[in-house]
Amino acid sequence: MSLPVIFLMGPTAAGKTDLAIQLCQTLNTEVISVDSALVYRDMNIGTAKPSADELAQAPHHLIDMLDPSEVYSTANFCTDALNKIEALHAQGKIPLLVGGTMMYFKSLLEGISPLPEADVEIRKQLEIEANEKGWPVLHQELTLVDPVAASRISENDSQRINRALEVYRITGKPMSELQNVKTGALPYKVLQFAIAPEDRSVLHQRIEQRFKIMLDQGFEKEVKALYNREDLNVKLPSIRCVGYRQMWDYLEGDIDYDEMVFRGIVATRQLAKRQLTWLRSWQNLHWLHMEDENNLQVILSAVSKL
């Protein structure tokens, strides 16, 4: 029987990294990060990137891969993750995929729609049109060519309107139609676990504590170094990451320090809520509780039964 793959999912600040390290010290495994923020270099504090000591205990893949000026798609992740899974299996190791970017997990598990890569020229043209007419007008255009996608997208959601129109202009087909086509589901036995709190307020407290610890560790200095680069801006996925966007707004002078802290904590809590919403509808999922000291044994027991 071929080696399995382990998914360890959960909201931010739930303790995934600590549990992953325990698994690496017990199982013949290495971690594949499933986190859209950890792929970026020079973004360590605000992403809660594993420390050098933690990486020594548990090797991590798919972190520190890109400059913050670059864009990393779900398709990129699926390709990279599959390559890492195959490489670890070839070494006789069980891949341990850990993170909170649920779209990455879902796309890897079920397969991904054959959407085209981004086209810089078309995106620029759409930006020019939006500056002239406004995004609501482009949303009306989207309604004509892809009413299904338009019904799911706010008329002020510039990023998603841009992407949907871009796909249509590249392929001549509605994005909603292409999204119904799935290819390349994960061809391995997958054990799926999610770690979460029994009491949501406990997670909220941990999020607030962790954000304040990040500030003490020099989060402002980290973001200021990014802010001082001329090639970075708030439209990039890296800068839109939770915490970074709020600190960026503070550095811009749009909000004061206390408001930045408040918004950073709120945004992180909202992220955790979205992550838990994804997980509540997840199939074949084993739930682990943050407060339970037996989580390691639960996972090891499941692996031993394969």
C-alpha positions as a printed Julia matrix, in Angstrom:
306×3 Matrix{Float64}:
   0.0    0.0     0.0
   1.31   3.46   -0.91
   2.17   5.92    1.83
  -0.61   8.26    2.92
  -0.73  12.05    3.15
  -1.72  13.85    6.36
  -3.64  17.14    6.37
  -3.43  19.21    9.55
  -5.77  22.18    9.16
  -7.2   24.78   11.47
  -7.66  28.48   12.16
  -4.78  30.83   12.82
  -3.28  30.62   16.34
  -4.8   27.18   17.0
  -1.46  25.46   17.65
  -0.88  23.72   14.31
   2.88  24.34   14.27
   3.45  22.92   17.76
   1.51  19.76   16.9
   3.32  19.45   13.56
   6.69  19.57   15.32
   5.58  16.8    17.68
   4.55  14.7    14.68
   7.88  15.28   12.94
   9.71  14.1    16.05
   7.6   10.94   16.19
   6.76  10.0    12.6
   9.0    9.73    9.55
   7.6   12.94    8.09
   8.34  16.48    6.95
   6.03  19.49    6.74
   4.64  20.97    3.54
   3.33  24.42    4.38
  -0.2   25.21    3.19
  -0.1   28.94    3.84
  -0.37  31.71    1.25
   1.67  34.1     3.42
   4.56  31.84    4.43
   5.69  31.57    0.8
   7.1   35.13    1.04
  10.59  36.04    2.18
  11.15  38.91    4.64
   7.69  38.38    6.14
   8.51  36.43    9.27
   6.99  38.06   12.34
   3.54  38.89   10.99
   3.1   35.45    9.44
   4.23  33.62   12.6
   6.75  31.81   10.42
   8.47  28.92   12.21
  11.71  29.95   13.9
  15.12  28.55   12.98
  14.9   26.25   16.02
  11.46  25.0    14.98
  12.64  24.42   11.41
  15.57  22.4    12.75
  13.11  20.16   14.6
  10.62  19.95   11.74
  11.78  20.6     8.15
   9.27  22.8     6.28
   8.77  23.04    2.52
   7.07  25.8     0.48
   8.16  28.66    2.74
  10.45  31.6     1.85
  10.02  30.84   -1.85
   9.07  34.23   -3.29
   9.81  37.91   -3.04
   6.82  39.91   -1.72
   6.51  41.55   -5.15
   5.56  38.22   -6.72
   2.17  36.52   -6.99
   1.57  32.88   -6.03
  -1.58  31.19   -7.31
  -3.54  28.18   -6.13
  -2.39  26.4    -9.27
   1.24  27.17   -8.37
   0.67  25.7    -4.93
  -0.94  22.51   -6.24
   1.97  21.91   -8.62
   4.59  22.58   -5.96
   2.8   20.56   -3.28
   2.37  17.52   -5.54
   6.06  17.62   -6.42
   6.99  17.73   -2.72
   4.57  14.93   -1.86
   6.1   12.71   -4.53
   9.63  13.56   -3.39
   8.86  12.73    0.25
   7.1    9.51   -0.69
  10.19   8.53   -2.7
  12.18   8.94    0.53
   9.74   6.71    2.39
   8.29   9.65    4.34
   4.69  10.59    5.06
   4.0   14.16    3.85
   2.42  16.35    6.54
   0.55  19.29    5.03
  -0.02  22.0     7.64
  -1.71  25.37    7.37
  -4.82  27.47    7.2
  -5.23  28.39    3.51
  -8.32  26.3     2.92
  -8.56  26.94   -0.81
  -5.12  25.38   -1.22
  -6.19  22.26    0.69
  -9.47  21.96   -1.22
  -7.88  22.44   -4.63
  -5.13  19.93   -3.9
  -7.62  17.38   -2.61
 -10.32  17.71   -5.29
  -8.37  19.0    -8.27
  -8.22  22.47   -9.73
 -10.18  24.23  -12.45
  -8.25  24.89  -15.67
  -8.14  28.66  -15.28
  -5.49  30.57  -17.22
  -2.49  32.22  -15.63
  -2.67  35.96  -15.06
  -2.11  38.18  -18.09
  -0.31  41.38  -17.09
  -1.4   43.36  -20.15
  -5.08  42.47  -19.81
  -5.0   43.31  -16.11
  -3.45  46.69  -16.85
  -6.12  47.38  -19.48
  -8.87  46.5   -17.0
  -7.31  48.82  -14.42
  -7.29  51.65  -16.99
 -10.95  50.99  -17.84
 -11.84  50.91  -14.14
 -10.12  54.24  -13.52
 -12.12  55.76  -16.39
 -15.53  54.18  -15.74
 -15.45  52.75  -12.2
 -15.59  49.14  -11.04
 -19.43  49.07  -10.89
 -19.5   49.63  -14.67
 -17.07  46.75  -15.21
 -19.25  44.66  -12.91
 -22.16  45.38  -15.27
 -19.99  44.15  -18.14
 -19.27  40.99  -16.16
 -23.02  40.49  -15.67
 -23.41  40.28  -19.45
 -20.62  37.76  -20.07
 -20.72  35.76  -16.83
 -23.91  36.38  -14.82
 -23.15  33.48  -12.45
 -19.8   34.95  -11.41
 -21.25  38.47  -11.26
 -23.97  37.32   -8.85
 -21.26  36.12   -6.43
 -19.09  39.24   -6.65
 -19.75  42.66   -5.15
 -19.7   45.53   -7.64
 -16.88  47.08   -5.61
 -14.72  43.95   -5.33
 -12.09  45.13   -7.81
  -9.79  42.14   -7.44
 -12.42  39.5    -8.21
 -14.08  41.54  -10.99
 -10.67  41.99  -12.61
  -9.93  38.27  -12.43
 -13.33  37.19  -13.79
 -13.14  39.59  -16.76
  -9.5   38.66  -17.34
 -10.42  34.96  -17.59
 -13.22  35.75  -20.04
 -11.0   37.94  -22.23
  -8.25  35.31  -22.32
 -10.42  32.24  -22.95
 -13.69  33.59  -24.34
 -15.45  31.45  -21.73
 -17.12  32.46  -18.43
 -14.98  31.8   -15.37
 -17.96  30.13  -13.66
 -18.12  27.58  -16.49
 -14.4   26.78  -16.25
 -14.63  26.44  -12.47
 -17.08  23.56  -12.88
 -14.35  21.5   -14.55
 -12.0   19.77  -12.13
  -8.84  17.91  -13.0
  -6.17  16.06  -11.07
  -7.66  15.06   -7.7
  -5.05  13.98   -5.13
  -4.28  10.31   -5.88
  -3.34   9.26   -2.34
  -5.0    8.12    0.85
  -5.47  11.28    2.91
  -5.93  11.49    6.67
  -7.57  14.83    7.42
  -7.4   16.53   10.82
  -8.5   19.94   12.01
  -7.44  21.5    15.3
  -9.84  24.07   16.76
 -11.01  25.45   20.11
 -14.04  24.14   21.95
 -14.62  27.71   23.14
 -14.19  30.4    20.46
 -13.32  33.01   23.09
 -10.14  31.07   23.92
  -8.99  31.42   20.32
  -9.87  35.13   20.34
  -7.68  35.62   23.39
  -4.79  33.77   21.78
  -5.11  35.86   18.61
  -4.97  39.1    20.6
  -2.01  37.9    22.66
  -0.12  36.73   19.6
  -0.68  39.99   17.72
   0.69  41.98   20.65
   3.68  39.63   20.92
   4.36  40.23   17.21
   4.41  43.97   17.88
   6.89  43.43   20.71
   9.06  41.34   18.38
   9.4   44.19   15.87
   6.48  43.74   13.47
   6.37  47.48   12.7
  10.05  47.46   11.68
   9.45  44.41    9.48
   6.59  46.07    7.6
   8.42  49.4     7.4
  11.21  47.69    5.45
   8.58  46.49    2.96
   6.86  49.88    2.94
  10.11  51.6     2.0
  10.43  49.5    -1.15
   9.16  51.3    -4.24
   7.97  48.11   -5.93
   5.45  47.09   -3.25
   1.9   48.35   -2.76
  -1.4   47.42   -1.11
  -2.72  45.7    -4.25
  -0.18  42.89   -3.95
  -1.29  39.65   -2.23
   1.68  39.84    0.15
   0.73  43.26    1.49
  -2.95  42.3     1.72
  -2.06  39.59    4.25
  -3.78  39.98    7.61
  -1.8   42.3     9.87
   0.39  43.62    7.09
  -2.42  45.61    5.49
  -3.34  47.22    8.82
   0.28  48.09    9.63
   0.69  49.47    6.1
  -2.32  51.76    6.63
  -0.71  52.98    9.87
   2.58  53.71    8.12
   0.66  55.57    5.43
  -0.84  57.77    8.15
  -4.4   56.66    7.41
  -4.97  55.36   10.96
  -3.27  55.83   14.32
  -1.36  53.14   16.22
  -4.2   52.05   18.52
  -6.56  51.74   15.57
  -3.98  49.65   13.73
  -3.73  47.26   16.67
  -7.53  47.05   16.94
  -8.02  46.44   13.21
  -5.18  43.93   13.09
  -6.72  41.84   15.85
 -10.22  42.09   14.37
  -8.98  41.12   10.9
  -7.18  38.1    12.34
 -10.32  37.02   14.2
 -12.33  37.38   11.0
  -9.77  35.22    9.19
 -10.13  32.54   11.88
 -13.91  32.68   11.54
 -13.67  32.15    7.76
 -11.29  29.25    8.26
 -13.66  27.58   10.71
 -16.59  28.14    8.34
 -14.69  26.25    5.63
 -13.92  23.42    8.02
 -17.45  22.97    9.34
 -18.57  21.81    5.89
 -15.47  19.66    5.27
 -15.98  15.95    4.57
 -14.06  13.06    6.21
 -12.57  15.32    8.86
 -11.24  14.26   12.27
 -11.62  17.08   14.8
  -8.94  17.78   17.39
  -9.4   20.19   20.29
  -6.75  22.79   21.11
  -7.0   21.99   24.79
  -6.61  18.2    24.38
  -3.19  16.77   25.26
  -3.93  13.54   23.34
  -3.98  15.05   19.82
  -0.64  13.54   18.92
  -1.77  10.07   19.93
  -5.03  10.44   17.99
  -3.12  11.13   14.78
  -0.54   8.4    15.4
  -3.31   5.92   16.09
  -5.05   6.79   12.81
  -1.79   6.35   10.89
  -1.09   2.98   12.53
  -4.46   1.63   11.37
  -3.7    2.13    7.67
